[in-house]
Short mmCIF file of C-alpha atoms in Angstrom, two decimals:
data_model
loop_
_atom_site.label_atom_id
_atom_site.label_comp_id
_atom_site.label_asym_id
_atom_site.label_seq_id
_atom_site.Cartn_x
_atom_site.Cartn_y
_atom_site.Cartn_z
CA MET A 36 235.63 -26.38 183.32
CA GLU A 37 238.25 -29.67 184.98
CA ARG A 38 241.47 -28.07 184.54
CA VAL A 39 244.67 -30.39 184.15
CA MET A 40 248.62 -30.32 184.26
CA MET A 41 249.71 -31.03 181.07
CA LYS A 42 253.35 -29.99 179.55
CA GLY A 43 253.36 -27.97 176.45
CA ASN A 44 254.18 -30.32 174.38
CA GLU A 45 251.99 -32.52 175.98
CA ALA A 46 248.91 -29.86 175.36
CA LEU A 47 250.23 -29.39 171.71
CA ALA A 48 249.66 -33.45 171.03
CA GLU A 49 246.36 -33.77 172.51
CA GLY A 50 245.00 -30.22 171.63
CA ALA A 51 245.63 -32.04 167.86
CA ILE A 52 244.34 -35.47 168.65
CA ARG A 53 241.12 -33.17 170.44
CA ALA A 54 241.22 -31.36 166.64
CA GLY A 55 240.33 -34.38 164.60
CA CYS A 56 243.32 -34.82 163.70
CA ARG A 57 244.32 -38.74 163.17
CA TYR A 58 247.76 -38.56 161.44
CA PHE A 59 251.15 -37.51 162.77
CA PHE A 60 254.38 -38.65 161.00
CA GLY A 61 257.80 -37.04 163.00
CA TYR A 62 261.15 -38.46 163.90
CA PRO A 63 262.74 -37.75 166.95
CA ILE A 64 264.33 -34.51 168.50
CA THR A 65 265.15 -33.13 171.71
CA PRO A 66 263.38 -30.62 172.70
CA GLN A 67 259.90 -32.14 171.36
CA ASN A 68 259.94 -35.77 171.47
CA GLU A 69 257.19 -35.80 174.08
CA ILE A 70 254.91 -34.30 171.05
CA PRO A 71 255.23 -38.40 169.06
CA GLU A 72 255.94 -40.45 172.53
CA TYR A 73 251.84 -39.20 173.15
CA MET A 74 251.08 -39.54 169.88
CA ALA A 75 252.50 -42.78 169.85
CA ARG A 76 250.36 -44.26 173.31
CA ARG A 77 247.09 -41.75 171.80
CA MET A 78 247.08 -42.17 168.44
CA PRO A 79 245.94 -45.78 168.51
CA GLU A 80 243.33 -44.75 171.28
CA VAL A 81 241.25 -42.60 168.74
CA GLY A 82 242.09 -44.88 165.78
CA GLY A 83 244.62 -42.38 164.26
CA VAL A 84 248.05 -43.08 163.02
CA PHE A 85 251.16 -42.61 164.82
CA LEU A 86 254.28 -43.62 162.21
CA GLN A 87 258.15 -42.85 163.06
CA ALA A 88 259.80 -42.31 159.79
CA GLU A 89 263.10 -42.71 158.53
CA SER A 90 263.76 -39.11 158.34
CA GLU A 91 262.60 -35.19 158.51
CA VAL A 92 262.08 -35.54 154.82
CA SER A 93 260.31 -38.48 154.52
CA ALA A 94 257.67 -37.28 157.73
CA ILE A 95 257.52 -34.21 155.17
CA ASN A 96 256.35 -36.15 152.38
CA MET A 97 254.02 -38.44 153.93
CA VAL A 98 252.07 -35.22 155.39
CA TYR A 99 251.43 -34.38 152.04
CA GLY A 100 250.71 -37.55 150.47
CA ALA A 101 247.85 -37.57 153.90
CA GLY A 102 247.02 -33.84 153.41
CA GLY A 103 246.52 -34.08 149.44
CA ALA A 104 243.60 -36.78 150.78
CA GLY A 105 242.50 -34.29 152.59
CA ALA A 106 242.98 -35.86 156.38
CA ARG A 107 244.02 -33.71 159.62
CA VAL A 108 247.54 -34.37 159.32
CA LEU A 109 250.49 -33.48 161.94
CA THR A 110 253.90 -32.84 161.83
CA SER A 111 256.63 -31.79 165.14
CA SER A 112 260.16 -31.19 164.63
CA SER A 113 262.64 -29.24 166.29
CA SER A 114 264.50 -26.29 164.45
CA PRO A 115 267.13 -28.52 162.48
CA GLY A 116 264.59 -30.98 162.13
CA ILE A 117 262.76 -28.07 160.13
CA SER A 118 265.14 -26.83 158.28
CA LEU A 119 265.13 -30.46 157.06
CA LYS A 120 261.23 -30.66 156.14
CA GLN A 121 261.36 -26.95 153.94
CA GLU A 122 261.31 -28.49 150.76
CA GLY A 123 258.30 -30.34 151.14
CA ILE A 124 256.66 -27.41 153.17
CA SER A 125 257.52 -25.37 150.08
CA TYR A 126 255.57 -27.91 147.95
CA LEU A 127 253.03 -28.33 150.53
CA ALA A 128 252.88 -24.93 149.92
CA GLY A 129 252.87 -24.35 146.21
CA ALA A 130 250.23 -27.18 146.18
CA GLN A 131 248.16 -25.56 148.67
CA VAL A 132 247.54 -28.69 150.64
CA PRO A 133 246.45 -27.93 154.59
CA CYS A 134 248.90 -29.34 157.43
CA VAL A 135 250.35 -28.42 160.50
CA ILE A 136 254.28 -28.65 161.35
CA VAL A 137 254.84 -27.56 164.68
CA ASN A 138 258.39 -25.98 165.27
CA VAL A 139 259.42 -26.40 168.90
CA ALA A 140 262.87 -24.44 168.35
CA ARG A 141 265.94 -25.02 169.96
CA GLY A 142 269.12 -22.88 169.30
CA GLY A 143 271.24 -22.82 166.04
CA PRO A 144 272.80 -22.60 163.68
CA GLY A 145 273.71 -25.91 162.39
CA LEU A 146 273.06 -28.72 165.16
CA GLY A 147 273.08 -25.94 168.20
CA GLY A 148 272.39 -26.64 171.06
CA LEU A 149 268.22 -27.90 173.13
CA ASN A 150 268.26 -24.94 174.89
CA PRO A 151 264.94 -22.67 174.06
CA SER A 152 265.28 -20.24 171.01
CA GLN A 153 263.32 -17.91 168.89
CA ALA A 154 266.23 -17.35 166.38
CA ASP A 155 264.17 -19.65 163.55
CA TYR A 156 261.41 -16.10 163.22
CA PHE A 157 262.99 -15.77 159.99
CA GLN A 158 262.56 -19.15 159.05
CA ALA A 159 258.96 -19.61 159.51
CA THR A 160 257.08 -16.30 158.65
CA LYS A 161 259.74 -15.24 155.37
CA GLY A 162 260.16 -18.48 153.64
CA GLY A 163 262.69 -21.22 154.81
CA GLY A 164 262.04 -23.01 152.00
CA HIS A 165 262.56 -21.76 148.26
CA GLY A 166 259.63 -19.72 146.18
CA ASP A 167 256.88 -16.74 146.91
CA TYR A 168 255.19 -18.58 150.30
CA ARG A 169 253.85 -18.01 153.33
CA LEU A 170 252.68 -19.77 156.38
CA LEU A 171 249.96 -18.84 158.73
CA VAL A 172 252.66 -18.89 161.75
CA TYR A 173 250.60 -19.52 165.38
CA ALA A 174 253.20 -18.12 169.17
CA PRO A 175 251.58 -19.81 171.55
CA GLY A 176 251.86 -17.69 174.82
CA ASN A 177 250.73 -20.68 177.83
CA ALA A 178 249.72 -24.45 177.50
CA GLN A 179 245.94 -23.39 177.31
CA GLU A 180 247.01 -21.88 173.92
CA MET A 181 248.92 -24.56 172.75
CA VAL A 182 245.78 -26.30 172.64
CA ASP A 183 243.46 -23.71 171.59
CA LEU A 184 245.84 -22.54 168.73
CA ILE A 185 246.63 -26.05 167.22
CA GLY A 186 242.81 -26.12 166.92
CA LEU A 187 242.73 -23.28 165.43
CA ALA A 188 245.75 -24.03 162.95
CA PHE A 189 244.04 -27.34 161.49
CA ASP A 190 240.81 -25.45 160.77
CA LYS A 191 242.30 -22.10 158.76
CA ALA A 192 244.98 -24.94 157.37
CA GLU A 193 241.21 -26.50 155.45
CA ALA A 194 239.49 -22.99 155.66
CA TYR A 195 243.09 -21.57 153.16
CA ARG A 196 244.41 -24.99 151.93
CA ASN A 197 247.50 -23.95 153.62
CA PRO A 198 250.15 -25.13 156.10
CA VAL A 199 250.25 -23.66 158.95
CA MET A 200 253.22 -23.28 161.75
CA ILE A 201 253.16 -23.27 165.50
CA LEU A 202 256.71 -21.94 166.57
CA THR A 203 257.57 -22.44 169.97
CA ASP A 204 260.11 -23.10 171.92
CA ALA A 205 261.91 -25.83 174.50
CA ILE A 206 260.80 -23.98 177.57
CA MET A 207 257.08 -24.02 176.47
CA GLY A 208 257.14 -27.17 175.12
CA GLN A 209 259.10 -28.76 178.40
CA MET A 210 256.73 -26.98 180.82
CA MET A 211 253.62 -27.59 182.72
CA GLU A 212 250.69 -25.41 183.54
CA PRO A 213 247.05 -26.28 184.09
CA VAL A 214 244.76 -26.37 180.57
CA VAL A 215 241.08 -26.61 180.03
CA LEU A 216 240.56 -29.65 177.06
CA PRO A 217 237.94 -29.22 174.63
CA PRO A 218 235.40 -31.94 173.46
CA LEU A 219 237.18 -35.00 171.04
CA ARG A 220 235.98 -33.20 167.49
CA THR A 221 236.16 -36.14 164.81
CA VAL A 222 236.52 -34.45 161.35
CA ALA A 223 235.98 -36.67 158.25
CA PRO A 224 238.69 -36.04 155.80
CA ASP A 225 236.25 -35.19 153.10
CA GLN A 226 237.33 -31.89 150.68
CA PRO A 227 235.55 -31.88 147.57
CA TRP A 228 239.42 -30.72 145.79
CA ALA A 229 241.54 -33.97 147.50
CA THR A 230 242.45 -36.87 145.67
CA THR A 231 240.44 -39.91 147.34
CA GLY A 232 239.13 -40.75 143.40
CA LYS A 233 236.60 -39.43 141.15
CA ARG A 234 233.85 -40.75 142.79
CA GLY A 235 231.67 -40.16 139.87
CA ARG A 236 233.23 -36.83 138.91
CA SER A 237 233.82 -36.34 135.46
CA LYS A 238 237.44 -34.56 135.53
CA PRO A 239 240.13 -35.69 138.56
CA ASN A 240 241.05 -33.85 141.67
CA ILE A 241 245.29 -32.64 141.00
CA ILE A 242 247.47 -31.70 143.18
CA ASN A 243 250.48 -30.47 142.22
CA SER A 244 253.16 -27.60 142.60
CA LEU A 245 254.56 -27.21 138.70
CA GLY A 246 254.05 -24.84 136.18
CA LEU A 247 255.97 -25.73 133.83
CA VAL A 248 253.56 -24.49 130.48
CA GLY A 249 253.10 -20.38 128.61
CA GLU A 250 252.24 -18.49 132.21
CA ASP A 251 251.01 -20.62 134.64
CA LEU A 252 253.06 -20.23 137.24
CA GLU A 253 252.56 -16.73 136.58
CA ARG A 254 248.84 -17.57 137.16
CA ILE A 255 249.31 -19.73 140.09
CA ASN A 256 251.52 -17.07 141.99
CA ARG A 257 248.39 -14.35 141.58
CA GLU A 258 246.22 -16.87 142.92
CA LEU A 259 248.48 -17.81 146.29
CA GLN A 260 249.45 -14.10 146.74
CA ALA A 261 245.14 -12.50 146.65
CA LYS A 262 245.10 -16.34 149.38
CA TYR A 263 248.09 -14.78 151.22
CA ALA A 264 246.22 -11.22 151.12
CA ARG A 265 243.34 -12.66 152.75
CA MET A 266 245.04 -13.95 155.32
CA ALA A 267 246.63 -10.66 156.19
CA ALA A 268 243.46 -8.81 156.33
CA SER A 269 241.76 -11.54 158.31
CA GLU A 270 243.84 -13.62 160.29
CA VAL A 271 246.18 -10.89 162.66
CA ARG A 272 246.12 -11.32 166.40
CA TYR A 273 247.87 -10.73 169.27
CA GLU A 274 247.18 -9.70 173.04
CA ALA A 275 247.62 -5.74 173.84
CA ASP A 276 248.21 -5.41 177.30
CA GLY A 277 248.10 -1.42 178.66
CA VAL A 278 249.34 -0.50 175.39
CA GLU A 279 247.18 2.61 175.50
CA GLU A 280 248.32 4.58 178.70
CA ALA A 281 252.29 3.01 178.35
CA ASP A 282 255.10 5.85 177.42
CA LEU A 283 256.71 2.70 176.72
CA VAL A 284 255.46 -1.00 174.32
CA VAL A 285 257.56 -4.01 175.54
CA VAL A 286 256.85 -6.50 172.07
CA ALA A 287 257.58 -10.03 172.47
CA TYR A 288 256.13 -13.85 171.75
CA GLY A 289 256.15 -16.89 173.46
CA THR A 290 258.67 -17.32 176.48
CA THR A 291 260.35 -13.87 176.45
CA SER A 292 256.42 -12.26 176.19
CA ARG A 293 256.22 -14.05 180.20
CA VAL A 294 259.19 -13.00 181.00
CA ALA A 295 258.75 -9.35 180.06
CA ARG A 296 254.86 -9.67 181.74
CA SER A 297 256.81 -10.49 185.20
CA ALA A 298 259.12 -7.20 184.48
CA ILE A 299 256.30 -5.07 183.27
CA ALA A 300 254.46 -6.53 186.82
CA ARG A 301 257.12 -5.12 188.74
CA LEU A 302 257.50 -1.97 186.85
CA ARG A 303 253.82 -1.21 187.40
CA GLN A 304 254.01 -1.35 191.32
CA GLU A 305 256.36 1.33 190.88
CA LYS A 306 253.90 3.32 188.87
CA LYS A 307 255.85 3.49 185.80
CA LYS A 308 253.74 3.03 182.62
CA VAL A 309 255.20 0.01 180.15
CA GLY A 310 252.11 -2.04 178.03
CA LEU A 311 252.94 -4.89 176.37
CA LEU A 312 252.37 -6.59 172.66
CA ARG A 313 252.06 -10.05 172.11
CA PRO A 314 251.93 -11.08 167.96
CA ILE A 315 249.68 -14.77 168.32
CA THR A 316 250.23 -14.49 164.42
CA LEU A 317 253.71 -14.08 163.59
CA TRP A 318 252.28 -14.02 159.92
CA PRO A 319 250.66 -12.10 159.53
CA PHE A 320 252.21 -9.69 161.53
CA PRO A 321 250.50 -7.40 163.35
CA GLN A 322 251.69 -3.97 161.66
CA GLN A 323 248.58 -1.75 162.12
CA ILE A 324 248.61 -2.16 165.81
CA LEU A 325 251.80 -1.50 165.68
CA ALA A 326 251.24 1.62 163.24
CA GLU A 327 249.20 3.02 165.37
CA LEU A 328 250.97 3.07 168.73
CA ALA A 329 253.47 5.17 166.42
CA THR A 330 251.68 7.97 165.67
CA ALA A 331 249.90 8.25 169.65
CA GLY A 332 253.92 8.74 170.21
CA LYS A 333 254.73 5.58 171.77
CA ARG A 334 258.58 4.04 171.75
CA PHE A 335 258.73 0.06 171.87
CA LEU A 336 261.37 -2.26 173.43
CA VAL A 337 261.70 -5.66 171.39
CA VAL A 338 262.70 -8.42 173.77
CA GLU A 339 263.78 -11.85 171.65
CA MET A 340 266.19 -14.96 171.80
CA SER A 341 267.77 -14.28 168.33
CA ALA A 342 270.05 -11.12 167.36
CA GLY A 343 267.27 -9.65 165.85
CA GLN A 344 264.68 -10.58 163.79
CA LEU A 345 260.94 -10.02 164.77
CA VAL A 346 262.58 -6.87 166.04
CA GLU A 347 262.43 -6.37 162.07
CA ASP A 348 258.85 -6.26 161.65
CA VAL A 349 258.08 -4.39 164.67
CA ILE A 350 259.96 -1.49 162.91
CA LEU A 351 258.50 -1.83 159.74
CA GLY A 352 255.06 -1.17 161.64
CA VAL A 353 256.81 1.62 163.83
CA ASN A 354 257.90 3.12 160.58
CA ASP A 355 260.15 4.55 163.09
CA ARG A 356 263.98 3.31 164.00
CA GLU A 357 264.20 5.79 166.16
CA LYS A 358 261.43 4.64 168.15
CA VAL A 359 262.47 1.19 168.29
CA ALA A 360 264.70 -0.19 171.29
CA PHE A 361 265.91 -3.70 171.24
CA PHE A 362 266.56 -6.42 173.60
CA GLY A 363 268.08 -9.86 172.52
CA LYS A 364 270.31 -12.89 173.87
CA LEU A 365 272.18 -15.20 172.01
CA ASN A 366 273.63 -17.89 173.70
CA GLY A 367 270.80 -20.48 174.59
CA THR A 368 270.27 -18.42 177.87
CA VAL A 369 266.34 -17.20 178.58
CA PRO A 370 266.60 -13.18 179.40
CA THR A 371 265.76 -13.15 182.79
CA VAL A 372 263.05 -10.42 184.69
CA ARG A 373 265.71 -8.60 186.22
CA GLU A 374 268.07 -8.02 182.88
CA VAL A 375 264.60 -7.39 181.23
CA TYR A 376 263.39 -5.18 183.83
CA ASP A 377 266.37 -2.81 183.92
CA ARG A 378 266.45 -2.51 180.58
CA ILE A 379 263.37 -0.65 180.65
CA ARG A 380 264.58 1.59 183.56
CA SER A 381 267.11 2.58 181.27
CA LEU A 382 264.89 3.75 178.45
CA LEU A 383 262.73 5.12 180.53
CA SER A 384 264.95 7.25 182.15
CA GLU A 385 267.09 8.43 178.57
CA GLY A 386 263.48 9.28 178.11
CA GLY A 387 263.08 11.44 180.83
CA GLU A 388 260.05 9.34 182.74
CA GLY A 389 261.96 7.35 184.81
CA MET B 764 247.97 -13.88 198.03
CA VAL B 765 251.63 -13.97 197.90
CA THR B 766 253.14 -15.62 194.68
CA HIS B 767 255.64 -18.16 195.61
CA GLU B 768 258.06 -18.75 193.37
CA ILE B 769 260.60 -22.11 194.58
CA ILE B 770 263.57 -23.43 192.98
CA CYS B 771 263.32 -27.82 193.89
CA ALA B 772 267.26 -29.32 193.73
CA GLY B 773 269.66 -32.69 193.58
CA PHE B 774 270.73 -35.67 192.56
CA GLY B 775 268.21 -37.38 189.89
CA GLY B 776 266.96 -40.51 191.96
CA GLN B 777 265.97 -38.21 194.63
CA GLY B 778 262.73 -37.17 193.62
CA VAL B 779 263.11 -33.65 193.61
CA MET B 780 261.52 -33.58 189.92
CA LEU B 781 258.52 -35.28 192.24
CA ILE B 782 258.27 -32.70 194.73
CA GLY B 783 258.37 -29.69 192.17
CA GLN B 784 255.39 -31.32 190.30
CA LEU B 785 252.81 -32.23 193.31
CA LEU B 786 253.76 -28.46 194.40
CA ALA B 787 252.25 -27.29 190.83
CA TYR B 788 249.42 -29.90 191.25
CA GLY B 789 248.02 -28.95 194.47
CA GLY B 790 248.06 -25.51 193.66
CA MET B 791 246.42 -26.56 190.82
CA ILE B 792 244.13 -28.17 193.37
CA GLU B 793 243.72 -25.46 195.00
CA GLY B 794 242.47 -23.07 192.76
CA LYS B 795 245.60 -21.23 191.69
CA GLU B 796 247.61 -20.12 188.70
CA VAL B 797 250.71 -22.54 188.49
CA THR B 798 253.97 -23.43 186.35
CA TRP B 799 256.38 -25.96 186.96
CA PHE B 800 259.30 -25.73 184.56
CA PRO B 801 262.20 -28.56 184.48
CA SER B 802 266.09 -28.78 183.35
CA TYR B 803 266.23 -31.01 180.53
CA GLY B 804 268.73 -31.89 178.16
CA PRO B 805 271.78 -34.11 178.36
CA GLU B 806 271.31 -34.82 181.94
CA MET B 807 272.78 -37.53 183.33
CA ARG B 808 272.30 -40.12 185.93
CA GLY B 809 273.49 -39.54 189.09
CA GLY B 810 274.07 -35.85 187.83
CA THR B 811 272.21 -32.80 189.41
CA ALA B 812 268.25 -31.99 188.44
CA ASN B 813 266.36 -29.36 189.44
CA CYS B 814 263.10 -27.80 188.30
CA SER B 815 261.49 -24.08 188.43
CA VAL B 816 257.84 -24.20 190.44
CA VAL B 817 255.39 -20.53 190.53
CA ILE B 818 251.83 -21.04 192.11
CA SER B 819 250.09 -17.80 192.64
CA ALA B 820 246.45 -15.99 192.19
CA GLN B 821 247.75 -14.11 189.33
CA PRO B 822 247.93 -15.04 185.78
CA ILE B 823 251.87 -15.66 185.79
CA GLY B 824 254.46 -14.42 183.67
CA SER B 825 258.17 -16.58 183.70
CA PRO B 826 258.14 -19.99 184.50
CA VAL B 827 261.82 -19.60 185.07
CA VAL B 828 262.75 -18.74 188.42
CA ALA B 829 266.19 -17.19 188.79
CA GLU B 830 265.08 -15.33 192.39
CA PRO B 831 263.33 -17.48 194.18
CA ASP B 832 261.35 -17.05 197.65
CA GLY B 833 261.57 -20.42 198.22
CA LEU B 834 264.48 -23.62 197.88
CA ILE B 835 264.36 -26.97 198.52
CA ALA B 836 268.10 -28.45 198.16
CA MET B 837 268.42 -32.19 198.55
CA ASN B 838 271.97 -32.30 198.12
CA GLY B 839 275.07 -30.07 199.12
CA PRO B 840 275.88 -28.94 195.14
CA SER B 841 272.67 -28.06 195.19
CA LEU B 842 272.78 -25.56 197.43
CA VAL B 843 275.72 -24.42 197.00
CA ARG B 844 274.08 -23.43 193.28
CA PHE B 845 271.23 -22.02 194.85
CA LYS B 846 271.46 -20.44 198.14
CA GLY B 847 272.96 -17.02 197.38
CA ALA B 848 269.69 -16.25 194.43
CA VAL B 849 267.02 -16.85 197.25
CA LYS B 850 265.79 -13.74 197.84
CA PRO B 851 265.39 -11.80 201.67
CA GLY B 852 263.14 -12.72 203.24
CA GLY B 853 262.93 -16.59 201.73
CA VAL B 854 262.98 -19.89 202.75
CA ILE B 855 265.92 -22.60 202.55
CA VAL B 856 264.76 -26.18 203.79
CA TYR B 857 267.88 -28.43 203.11
CA ASN B 858 269.00 -32.22 203.09
CA SER B 859 271.74 -32.02 206.17
CA SER B 860 272.10 -35.97 205.71
CA LEU B 861 274.36 -34.87 202.94
CA VAL B 862 274.86 -31.29 204.02
CA ALA B 863 277.80 -31.19 206.35
CA GLU B 864 277.92 -27.24 207.59
CA ALA B 865 274.84 -25.36 207.78
CA PRO B 866 274.94 -22.17 205.18
CA GLU B 867 274.73 -18.77 206.77
CA LEU B 868 272.77 -16.66 205.00
CA GLN B 869 271.55 -13.20 206.02
CA GLY B 870 267.64 -12.51 205.92
CA VAL B 871 267.25 -15.61 205.17
CA ARG B 872 265.02 -18.83 207.48
CA ILE B 873 267.14 -21.33 206.60
CA CYS B 874 265.94 -25.68 208.15
CA ALA B 875 267.89 -28.43 207.81
CA VAL B 876 266.08 -31.57 207.91
CA PRO B 877 268.55 -34.82 207.94
CA ALA B 878 266.28 -36.22 205.51
CA ASN B 879 267.79 -39.22 204.73
CA GLU B 880 267.73 -41.30 208.82
CA LEU B 881 264.17 -39.61 208.67
CA ALA B 882 263.35 -41.69 205.48
CA ARG B 883 265.11 -44.99 207.01
CA GLU B 884 263.61 -44.04 210.62
CA LEU B 885 260.04 -44.56 208.72
CA GLY B 886 261.18 -47.70 206.51
CA ASN B 887 261.62 -46.47 203.16
CA ASP B 888 265.53 -44.65 202.30
CA LYS B 889 263.58 -42.72 198.96
CA ILE B 890 260.88 -41.24 200.98
CA GLY B 891 263.50 -38.78 202.47
CA ASN B 892 262.12 -35.94 199.23
CA MET B 893 258.69 -36.00 200.68
CA VAL B 894 259.85 -34.81 204.46
CA VAL B 895 262.18 -32.53 203.09
CA LEU B 896 258.57 -31.10 201.40
CA GLY B 897 256.41 -31.39 204.56
CA ALA B 898 258.80 -29.33 206.22
CA PHE B 899 258.74 -26.35 203.20
CA LEU B 900 255.25 -26.39 203.78
CA GLY B 901 254.77 -25.56 206.98
CA LEU B 902 257.32 -22.91 206.87
CA THR B 903 256.36 -21.78 203.65
CA LYS B 904 252.23 -22.53 203.92
CA ALA B 905 253.01 -22.94 199.96
CA VAL B 906 250.17 -24.97 199.06
CA THR B 907 248.32 -26.73 202.36
CA VAL B 908 249.53 -30.62 203.16
CA ALA B 909 245.97 -31.72 202.12
CA SER B 910 246.31 -30.49 198.85
CA ILE B 911 249.68 -32.06 198.47
CA GLU B 912 248.00 -35.54 199.27
CA ALA B 913 245.32 -35.30 196.77
CA ALA B 914 247.95 -33.98 194.23
CA LEU B 915 249.52 -37.52 195.10
CA GLN B 916 246.27 -38.96 193.76
CA GLN B 917 247.28 -37.04 190.17
CA VAL B 918 250.43 -37.64 189.90
CA LEU B 919 251.43 -41.38 190.68
CA PRO B 920 250.53 -43.69 188.26
CA ALA B 921 247.22 -46.37 189.94
CA ARG B 922 250.11 -49.19 190.78
CA ARG B 923 251.89 -46.85 193.20
CA HIS B 924 249.07 -45.62 195.23
CA HIS B 925 249.55 -48.21 197.93
CA LEU B 926 252.40 -45.62 198.88
CA ILE B 927 250.15 -42.57 199.44
CA PRO B 928 249.52 -43.58 203.08
CA LEU B 929 253.80 -43.75 203.89
CA ASN B 930 253.96 -40.29 201.43
CA SER B 931 251.06 -39.00 203.61
CA ALA B 932 253.45 -39.91 206.72
CA ALA B 933 256.56 -38.74 205.40
CA LEU B 934 255.07 -35.03 204.56
CA ARG B 935 253.48 -34.67 208.23
CA LYS B 936 256.94 -36.13 209.67
CA GLY B 937 258.61 -33.31 208.16
CA LEU B 938 256.08 -30.74 209.18
CA SER B 939 256.08 -31.74 212.52
CA LEU B 940 259.58 -30.50 212.15
CA VAL B 941 258.78 -27.02 211.87
CA GLU B 942 255.69 -26.82 213.41
CA GLY B 943 257.17 -26.78 217.15
#
C-alpha cells in the first residue's frame, strides 16, 4: 500500500472526501486552517461544495440544512469557533441530523492562544450546548487515525442519525505523518427520513427539535436516551498496550498519549511495568476496561493538557479516587517526555516498585 | 536501527522547514516511521522557524523533540536556543557563515559549514540549506542522499523540478565536507 505524507488536518480533509463527504461549510481559524484550504481546492475536483460562511454560526446551520437533506456534511473549527457552533450542535442533536464536526483544539478560555490544548474535553463529551444530548466523540492518535476515524464518523453519524465530533488538537493537526488512503467512496444522499420532497409518500418528512405539545418532549428525550444507550453499548473503542502486566496504567488520548508512549518506552527499557490505555472514543468512554483494571489492582496516571477533565471520567471508571494520579499542563505547552517519565518514576517508587 | 530525533532551525526563508520535510519524506521512502512537526502560529517574516523530525523503525511516540540527537542550526539565534538540548553523543551542524563563534560542548560532535559561501560557489544563494543537510546526512546517516533526492521529486512542485540537479550538487558538496 502506498504511503503518502500528510498533515493531520489534510488527512482529516482527504479522509472525509474518501468517505463520501461532498459538503463542507466553515469559517477560518488557526490551527485548523489547512482543512478549509484543502477542501477549497479538493471539493470542486470531486463535484462537491466548499463554502466559507460569514460566521461559525452560519456554517453550523448550513450543516443542519445539508444534513437534513441526507448529505454527508462536514464542518471544522477550533475551540472558540466550536463554542460559537454549540447552539447549532444542540439543534442537530435534538433533530437527529447526522453530520461530522471537527475541533482542532487550541488553548482557552476565551480567545486563548494558538497552542495545543485538551481543555475542550468537557465541552465535547458532556454537552457544550443545552439539553440532554450526547455526541459520539473520536480522538485520533495519529494521522492514519485521522483518515480512518473520520470515515467511521460519517458511517456512525448516519447509522445513529447523530452528530459525531472528532476532537483533536493543534499538534495532531499540524504534524505530518505517512498515511495510507482508502479508495474514494461515493455515497448517494438518499435517506428515507431526509427532507427532500414527498416523492409519492403520503406524509412529509419533518426534521425539528421542537416538542411543545403535551408529553412530546419527554418522548423525544426517551428516544434519544435509548439511542445513546445503544451507542454506549456498541461504540466504545480504545487501545490497551501492556495494561494486563502493568503496575501502573497511563491514561491519555491524542497528543498526550504520544508523549506518554515515548516515556513508557524508556521505562520499559528499565524493566518497569507500565501500560498505556488510550481512549479512542471519548464518548462513549471506556469505563468497563478501567473497572476491570482497577479490580485487578492497577494504579493509574492521567496525563492531559488541561486542569483535569479526562481524569473525572477515569475516576468514575476506576471508582476509587485514591488509585488515580493526575498530571496536567495548563499553559498551552505540551508535557515533555522527561516530565511524564519523571512523574511515572516517582509514582512507582511511592508504590514501592521503584 | 536507532531512532533519529532532529531539530532543524533558522530564519524564515532559509529553507529549514523544507530540509525537515525532506528528512521525513526520505525516511518514509526508506520504509521507516516518520513524523514532521513545525513551529506554527503567530510567526513573522524574518523571525526564527523550526521543526522537529523523528525517523524510526518503531512506531513514534512524541512528535515534539525536546532532546534532539541531531541539530541543524542555520543561524546564530537557533544555535543558541537549541545547542544545550542536544543529547550527549549527538551531532550539531551549523551555518558558520552566520555564526562568528564556534560553540563548545562536551560530548557532542560539532560541524561548521560555511553554507552561504558554498551556496554562492554553487551559483544559487538559496541552496545553503541543502549543503548543510548533506553534511548532516554524512555525519548521522539518518537517511541516504539518494532518499533525499527521491524525496525532492515528491516535495518540490513540478515547476521546480529543474532545480533538482542543483539540489543534488549541494547535498553532495555538503557530504564531501564530512567524508574527508
